[in-house]
Amino acid sequence: PTETVYGLGSRAVAADVAALAALKGRRQDKPFLLLVASRAMAEAYGLRFTQAADALAAACWPGPLTLVLGGGEGRLPDALRSSEGGIAVRWTGHPHVAQLIERLGYPLTSTSANRAGGDTAPGTLALASTFGPAIADGRLLVLDGGTLGNVPPSTVVDCTRGVPRLVRAGAIPVAELRRRVGTAAP
């Protein structure tokens, strides 16, 4: 579970990212986002915070805001990088997942828990229905966070350039971002 939807994840290493894409049935050229347990963890992997990213992170993290950041070269797999060069990263506000990441000491990738193009799983029963064989053979471990409500996915803002750009509207409306950070919002 995350603060918005159930997700699938892996270590942020090339082989695991490829296995996750295969499990989900997702194109290899569509990157996953990176979940961190702190801003310091994102920075430790070389991700760079622009002035806008700094303001947005300070106002909305941890929480359902994904920032697309530059950097991470040589520290994170290129499969996480968008065609424009950024890596989507979020400091998750879900206490269990944040604690898992913190205890592991490294970030995890994340993508919605569904087959490519399918409905997102609201709970573990739907996960078992969709990914039963992967659960049975140990490729997929399930953390039961109960049934999640109908929450939109995270808001995504590209902060790789001087002016932030809204990539996807989501759980935090743009008006709320603007209220919190003014001109640093898209």
PDB file of C-alpha atoms in Angstrom:
ATOM      1  CA  PRO A   1       0.000   0.000   0.000  1.00  0.00           C
ATOM      2  CA  THR A   2       1.015   3.617  -0.517  1.00  0.00           C
ATOM      3  CA  GLU A   3      -0.853   6.727   0.529  1.00  0.00           C
ATOM      4  CA  THR A   4      -2.861   6.584  -2.702  1.00  0.00           C
ATOM      5  CA  VAL A   5      -3.063   3.085  -4.239  1.00  0.00           C
ATOM      6  CA  TYR A   6      -1.501  -0.348  -3.890  1.00  0.00           C
ATOM      7  CA  GLY A   7       1.746  -0.537  -5.755  1.00  0.00           C
ATOM      8  CA  LEU A   8       4.235  -3.067  -7.051  1.00  0.00           C
ATOM      9  CA  GLY A   9       7.872  -2.393  -6.366  1.00  0.00           C
ATOM     10  CA  SER A  10      11.422  -3.649  -6.515  1.00  0.00           C
ATOM     11  CA  ARG A  11      14.930  -2.668  -5.612  1.00  0.00           C
ATOM     12  CA  ALA A  12      16.178   0.129  -7.850  1.00  0.00           C
ATOM     13  CA  VAL A  13      18.622  -2.045  -9.775  1.00  0.00           C
ATOM     14  CA  ALA A  14      18.398  -2.786 -13.495  1.00  0.00           C
ATOM     15  CA  ALA A  15      17.625  -6.527 -13.268  1.00  0.00           C
ATOM     16  CA  ASP A  16      14.874  -6.036 -10.676  1.00  0.00           C
ATOM     17  CA  VAL A  17      13.319  -3.165 -12.642  1.00  0.00           C
ATOM     18  CA  ALA A  18      13.232  -5.383 -15.749  1.00  0.00           C
ATOM     19  CA  ALA A  19      11.606  -8.215 -13.753  1.00  0.00           C
ATOM     20  CA  LEU A  20       8.993  -5.795 -12.403  1.00  0.00           C
ATOM     21  CA  ALA A  21       8.192  -4.574 -15.919  1.00  0.00           C
ATOM     22  CA  ALA A  22       7.761  -8.191 -17.062  1.00  0.00           C
ATOM     23  CA  LEU A  23       5.510  -9.034 -14.085  1.00  0.00           C
ATOM     24  CA  LYS A  24       3.312  -6.028 -14.787  1.00  0.00           C
ATOM     25  CA  GLY A  25       3.357  -6.522 -18.566  1.00  0.00           C
ATOM     26  CA  ARG A  26       4.652  -3.002 -19.022  1.00  0.00           C
ATOM     27  CA  ARG A  27       6.773  -1.643 -21.841  1.00  0.00           C
ATOM     28  CA  GLN A  28      10.442  -1.487 -20.894  1.00  0.00           C
ATOM     29  CA  ASP A  29      10.620   2.157 -22.034  1.00  0.00           C
ATOM     30  CA  LYS A  30       7.957   3.392 -19.563  1.00  0.00           C
ATOM     31  CA  PRO A  31       9.782   4.213 -16.312  1.00  0.00           C
ATOM     32  CA  PHE A  32       8.656   3.510 -12.760  1.00  0.00           C
ATOM     33  CA  LEU A  33       8.870   6.020  -9.966  1.00  0.00           C
ATOM     34  CA  LEU A  34      11.189   5.827  -6.995  1.00  0.00           C
ATOM     35  CA  LEU A  35       9.920   5.777  -3.398  1.00  0.00           C
ATOM     36  CA  VAL A  36      12.249   7.166  -0.736  1.00  0.00           C
ATOM     37  CA  ALA A  37      12.064   7.399   3.059  1.00  0.00           C
ATOM     38  CA  SER A  38      13.482  10.933   3.197  1.00  0.00           C
ATOM     39  CA  ARG A  39      14.727  13.775   1.084  1.00  0.00           C
ATOM     40  CA  ALA A  40      18.239  12.902   2.243  1.00  0.00           C
ATOM     41  CA  MET A  41      17.825   9.444   0.663  1.00  0.00           C
ATOM     42  CA  ALA A  42      16.894  11.032  -2.679  1.00  0.00           C
ATOM     43  CA  GLU A  43      19.914  13.325  -2.478  1.00  0.00           C
ATOM     44  CA  ALA A  44      22.199  10.410  -1.542  1.00  0.00           C
ATOM     45  CA  TYR A  45      21.321   8.876  -4.926  1.00  0.00           C
ATOM     46  CA  GLY A  46      22.340  12.075  -6.703  1.00  0.00           C
ATOM     47  CA  LEU A  47      18.870  13.462  -7.409  1.00  0.00           C
ATOM     48  CA  ARG A  48      18.926  17.270  -7.701  1.00  0.00           C
ATOM     49  CA  PHE A  49      16.333  19.615  -6.236  1.00  0.00           C
ATOM     50  CA  THR A  50      15.684  22.813  -8.170  1.00  0.00           C
ATOM     51  CA  GLN A  51      14.300  25.819  -6.303  1.00  0.00           C
ATOM     52  CA  ALA A  52      10.743  24.751  -7.214  1.00  0.00           C
ATOM     53  CA  ALA A  53      11.377  21.122  -6.217  1.00  0.00           C
ATOM     54  CA  ASP A  54      12.822  22.308  -2.918  1.00  0.00           C
ATOM     55  CA  ALA A  55       9.699  24.367  -2.143  1.00  0.00           C
ATOM     56  CA  LEU A  56       7.280  21.644  -3.254  1.00  0.00           C
ATOM     57  CA  ALA A  57       9.091  18.933  -1.274  1.00  0.00           C
ATOM     58  CA  ALA A  58       9.209  21.095   1.858  1.00  0.00           C
ATOM     59  CA  ALA A  59       5.465  21.771   1.618  1.00  0.00           C
ATOM     60  CA  CYS A  60       4.146  18.358   0.532  1.00  0.00           C
ATOM     61  CA  TRP A  61       6.552  15.582   1.551  1.00  0.00           C
ATOM     62  CA  PRO A  62       5.990  13.045   2.827  1.00  0.00           C
ATOM     63  CA  GLY A  63       2.810  12.680   0.845  1.00  0.00           C
ATOM     64  CA  PRO A  64       1.148  12.088  -2.508  1.00  0.00           C
ATOM     65  CA  LEU A  65       3.357  14.400  -4.572  1.00  0.00           C
ATOM     66  CA  THR A  66       5.787  12.908  -7.081  1.00  0.00           C
ATOM     67  CA  LEU A  67       8.587  15.170  -8.290  1.00  0.00           C
ATOM     68  CA  VAL A  68      10.501  14.533 -11.489  1.00  0.00           C
ATOM     69  CA  LEU A  69      14.120  15.389 -10.711  1.00  0.00           C
ATOM     70  CA  GLY A  70      17.361  15.476 -12.631  1.00  0.00           C
ATOM     71  CA  GLY A  71      20.466  13.612 -11.546  1.00  0.00           C
ATOM     72  CA  GLY A  72      21.027  10.082 -10.338  1.00  0.00           C
ATOM     73  CA  GLU A  73      23.408   9.228 -13.185  1.00  0.00           C
ATOM     74  CA  GLY A  74      25.477   6.165 -12.327  1.00  0.00           C
ATOM     75  CA  ARG A  75      23.532   5.598  -9.100  1.00  0.00           C
ATOM     76  CA  LEU A  76      20.098   4.663 -10.419  1.00  0.00           C
ATOM     77  CA  PRO A  77      19.200   2.510 -13.431  1.00  0.00           C
ATOM     78  CA  ASP A  78      18.514   4.343 -16.679  1.00  0.00           C
ATOM     79  CA  ALA A  79      15.252   2.361 -16.903  1.00  0.00           C
ATOM     80  CA  LEU A  80      13.866   4.743 -14.256  1.00  0.00           C
ATOM     81  CA  ARG A  81      14.646   7.784 -16.408  1.00  0.00           C
ATOM     82  CA  SER A  82      11.979   9.414 -18.595  1.00  0.00           C
ATOM     83  CA  SER A  83      12.641  10.258 -22.218  1.00  0.00           C
ATOM     84  CA  GLU A  84      13.299  13.851 -21.051  1.00  0.00           C
ATOM     85  CA  GLY A  85      15.942  12.585 -18.591  1.00  0.00           C
ATOM     86  CA  GLY A  86      14.252  12.974 -15.198  1.00  0.00           C
ATOM     87  CA  ILE A  87      13.467  10.417 -12.502  1.00  0.00           C
ATOM     88  CA  ALA A  88      10.101  10.512 -10.726  1.00  0.00           C
ATOM     89  CA  VAL A  89      10.544  10.344  -6.950  1.00  0.00           C
ATOM     90  CA  ARG A  90       8.200  10.488  -3.970  1.00  0.00           C
ATOM     91  CA  TRP A  91       8.754  10.429  -0.234  1.00  0.00           C
ATOM     92  CA  THR A  92       5.862   8.182   0.660  1.00  0.00           C
ATOM     93  CA  GLY A  93       3.602   9.161   3.501  1.00  0.00           C
ATOM     94  CA  HIS A  94       2.436   5.603   4.121  1.00  0.00           C
ATOM     95  CA  PRO A  95       3.985   4.703   7.484  1.00  0.00           C
ATOM     96  CA  HIS A  96       4.564   0.991   6.802  1.00  0.00           C
ATOM     97  CA  VAL A  97       6.144   1.446   3.381  1.00  0.00           C
ATOM     98  CA  ALA A  98       8.249   4.403   4.583  1.00  0.00           C
ATOM     99  CA  GLN A  99       9.453   2.289   7.514  1.00  0.00           C
ATOM    100  CA  LEU A 100      10.284  -0.619   5.185  1.00  0.00           C
ATOM    101  CA  ILE A 101      12.324   1.648   2.907  1.00  0.00           C
ATOM    102  CA  GLU A 102      14.069   3.250   5.867  1.00  0.00           C
ATOM    103  CA  ARG A 103      15.003  -0.120   7.362  1.00  0.00           C
ATOM    104  CA  LEU A 104      16.193  -1.469   4.020  1.00  0.00           C
ATOM    105  CA  GLY A 105      18.337   1.641   3.641  1.00  0.00           C
ATOM    106  CA  TYR A 106      17.622   2.063  -0.061  1.00  0.00           C
ATOM    107  CA  PRO A 107      14.745   3.302  -2.221  1.00  0.00           C
ATOM    108  CA  LEU A 108      12.204   1.051  -3.919  1.00  0.00           C
ATOM    109  CA  THR A 109      10.607   1.464  -7.305  1.00  0.00           C
ATOM    110  CA  SER A 110       6.844   1.755  -7.472  1.00  0.00           C
ATOM    111  CA  THR A 111       4.049   1.399  -9.977  1.00  0.00           C
ATOM    112  CA  SER A 112       0.329   0.815  -9.561  1.00  0.00           C
ATOM    113  CA  ALA A 113      -0.563  -2.773  -8.669  1.00  0.00           C
ATOM    114  CA  ASN A 114      -2.239  -3.894 -11.864  1.00  0.00           C
ATOM    115  CA  ARG A 115      -1.427  -5.365 -15.236  1.00  0.00           C
ATOM    116  CA  ALA A 116      -0.597  -2.664 -17.763  1.00  0.00           C
ATOM    117  CA  GLY A 117      -3.848  -0.918 -18.666  1.00  0.00           C
ATOM    118  CA  GLY A 118      -5.916  -2.717 -16.010  1.00  0.00           C
ATOM    119  CA  ASP A 119      -7.709  -1.505 -12.898  1.00  0.00           C
ATOM    120  CA  THR A 120      -5.629  -0.814  -9.805  1.00  0.00           C
ATOM    121  CA  ALA A 121      -6.010  -3.352  -6.997  1.00  0.00           C
ATOM    122  CA  PRO A 122      -7.813  -1.833  -3.973  1.00  0.00           C
ATOM    123  CA  GLY A 123      -6.628  -4.614  -1.639  1.00  0.00           C
ATOM    124  CA  THR A 124      -4.889  -7.938  -1.257  1.00  0.00           C
ATOM    125  CA  LEU A 125      -7.734 -10.068  -2.650  1.00  0.00           C
ATOM    126  CA  ALA A 126      -7.497  -8.254  -5.985  1.00  0.00           C
ATOM    127  CA  LEU A 127      -3.699  -8.564  -5.880  1.00  0.00           C
ATOM    128  CA  ALA A 128      -3.991 -12.315  -5.336  1.00  0.00           C
ATOM    129  CA  SER A 129      -6.457 -12.602  -8.190  1.00  0.00           C
ATOM    130  CA  THR A 130      -4.220 -10.709 -10.606  1.00  0.00           C
ATOM    131  CA  PHE A 131      -0.781 -11.900  -9.492  1.00  0.00           C
ATOM    132  CA  GLY A 132      -1.513 -15.302  -7.870  1.00  0.00           C
ATOM    133  CA  PRO A 133       1.261 -17.275  -9.621  1.00  0.00           C
ATOM    134  CA  ALA A 134       3.913 -14.662  -8.745  1.00  0.00           C
ATOM    135  CA  ILE A 135       2.767 -14.707  -5.107  1.00  0.00           C
ATOM    136  CA  ALA A 136       2.742 -18.510  -5.028  1.00  0.00           C
ATOM    137  CA  ASP A 137       6.286 -18.860  -6.375  1.00  0.00           C
ATOM    138  CA  GLY A 138       7.730 -16.103  -4.153  1.00  0.00           C
ATOM    139  CA  ARG A 139       8.433 -13.488  -6.840  1.00  0.00           C
ATOM    140  CA  LEU A 140       5.864 -11.176  -5.252  1.00  0.00           C
ATOM    141  CA  LEU A 141       5.482 -10.575  -1.530  1.00  0.00           C
ATOM    142  CA  VAL A 142       2.322  -8.787  -0.407  1.00  0.00           C
ATOM    143  CA  LEU A 143       2.166  -6.262   2.417  1.00  0.00           C
ATOM    144  CA  ASP A 144      -1.439  -6.158   3.607  1.00  0.00           C
ATOM    145  CA  GLY A 145      -2.495  -2.594   4.305  1.00  0.00           C
ATOM    146  CA  GLY A 146      -6.205  -3.351   4.206  1.00  0.00           C
ATOM    147  CA  THR A 147      -8.564  -2.128   1.530  1.00  0.00           C
ATOM    148  CA  LEU A 148      -7.716   1.344   0.313  1.00  0.00           C
ATOM    149  CA  GLY A 149     -10.322   3.952  -0.538  1.00  0.00           C
ATOM    150  CA  ASN A 150     -10.873   5.477  -3.943  1.00  0.00           C
ATOM    151  CA  VAL A 151      -7.958   7.942  -3.774  1.00  0.00           C
ATOM    152  CA  PRO A 152      -6.478   9.404  -6.958  1.00  0.00           C
ATOM    153  CA  PRO A 153      -2.821   8.634  -7.683  1.00  0.00           C
ATOM    154  CA  SER A 154      -0.104  11.093  -6.717  1.00  0.00           C
ATOM    155  CA  THR A 155       0.182  14.466  -8.385  1.00  0.00           C
ATOM    156  CA  VAL A 156       3.283  14.530 -10.616  1.00  0.00           C
ATOM    157  CA  VAL A 157       5.304  17.704 -11.223  1.00  0.00           C
ATOM    158  CA  ASP A 158       8.355  17.867 -13.488  1.00  0.00           C
ATOM    159  CA  CYS A 159      11.009  19.995 -11.785  1.00  0.00           C
ATOM    160  CA  THR A 160      13.901  19.297 -14.150  1.00  0.00           C
ATOM    161  CA  ARG A 161      13.731  22.755 -15.734  1.00  0.00           C
ATOM    162  CA  GLY A 162      13.466  26.278 -14.363  1.00  0.00           C
ATOM    163  CA  VAL A 163       9.661  26.351 -14.508  1.00  0.00           C
ATOM    164  CA  PRO A 164       7.803  23.398 -12.938  1.00  0.00           C
ATOM    165  CA  ARG A 165       5.349  21.579 -15.216  1.00  0.00           C
ATOM    166  CA  LEU A 166       2.306  19.535 -14.194  1.00  0.00           C
ATOM    167  CA  VAL A 167       2.648  16.036 -15.634  1.00  0.00           C
ATOM    168  CA  ARG A 168      -0.392  14.444 -13.971  1.00  0.00           C
ATOM    169  CA  ALA A 169      -3.145  15.887 -11.817  1.00  0.00           C
ATOM    170  CA  GLY A 170      -3.761  13.751  -8.767  1.00  0.00           C
ATOM    171  CA  ALA A 171      -4.284  13.626  -5.025  1.00  0.00           C
ATOM    172  CA  ILE A 172      -3.019  17.167  -4.403  1.00  0.00           C
ATOM    173  CA  PRO A 173      -4.871  19.643  -6.659  1.00  0.00           C
ATOM    174  CA  VAL A 174      -2.804  22.315  -8.412  1.00  0.00           C
ATOM    175  CA  ALA A 175      -4.735  25.008  -6.514  1.00  0.00           C
ATOM    176  CA  GLU A 176      -3.534  23.446  -3.246  1.00  0.00           C
ATOM    177  CA  LEU A 177       0.060  23.350  -4.505  1.00  0.00           C
ATOM    178  CA  ARG A 178      -0.202  27.033  -5.410  1.00  0.00           C
ATOM    179  CA  ARG A 179      -1.696  27.855  -2.010  1.00  0.00           C
ATOM    180  CA  ARG A 180       1.203  26.105  -0.279  1.00  0.00           C
ATOM    181  CA  VAL A 181       4.154  27.282  -2.400  1.00  0.00           C
ATOM    182  CA  GLY A 182       2.978  30.155  -4.604  1.00  0.00           C
ATOM    183  CA  THR A 183       4.969  30.644  -7.801  1.00  0.00           C
ATOM    184  CA  ALA A 184       7.044  27.488  -7.209  1.00  0.00           C
ATOM    185  CA  ALA A 185       3.935  25.474  -8.165  1.00  0.00           C
ATOM    186  CA  PRO A 186       3.096  24.646 -11.805  1.00  0.00           C
TER     187      PRO A 186
END
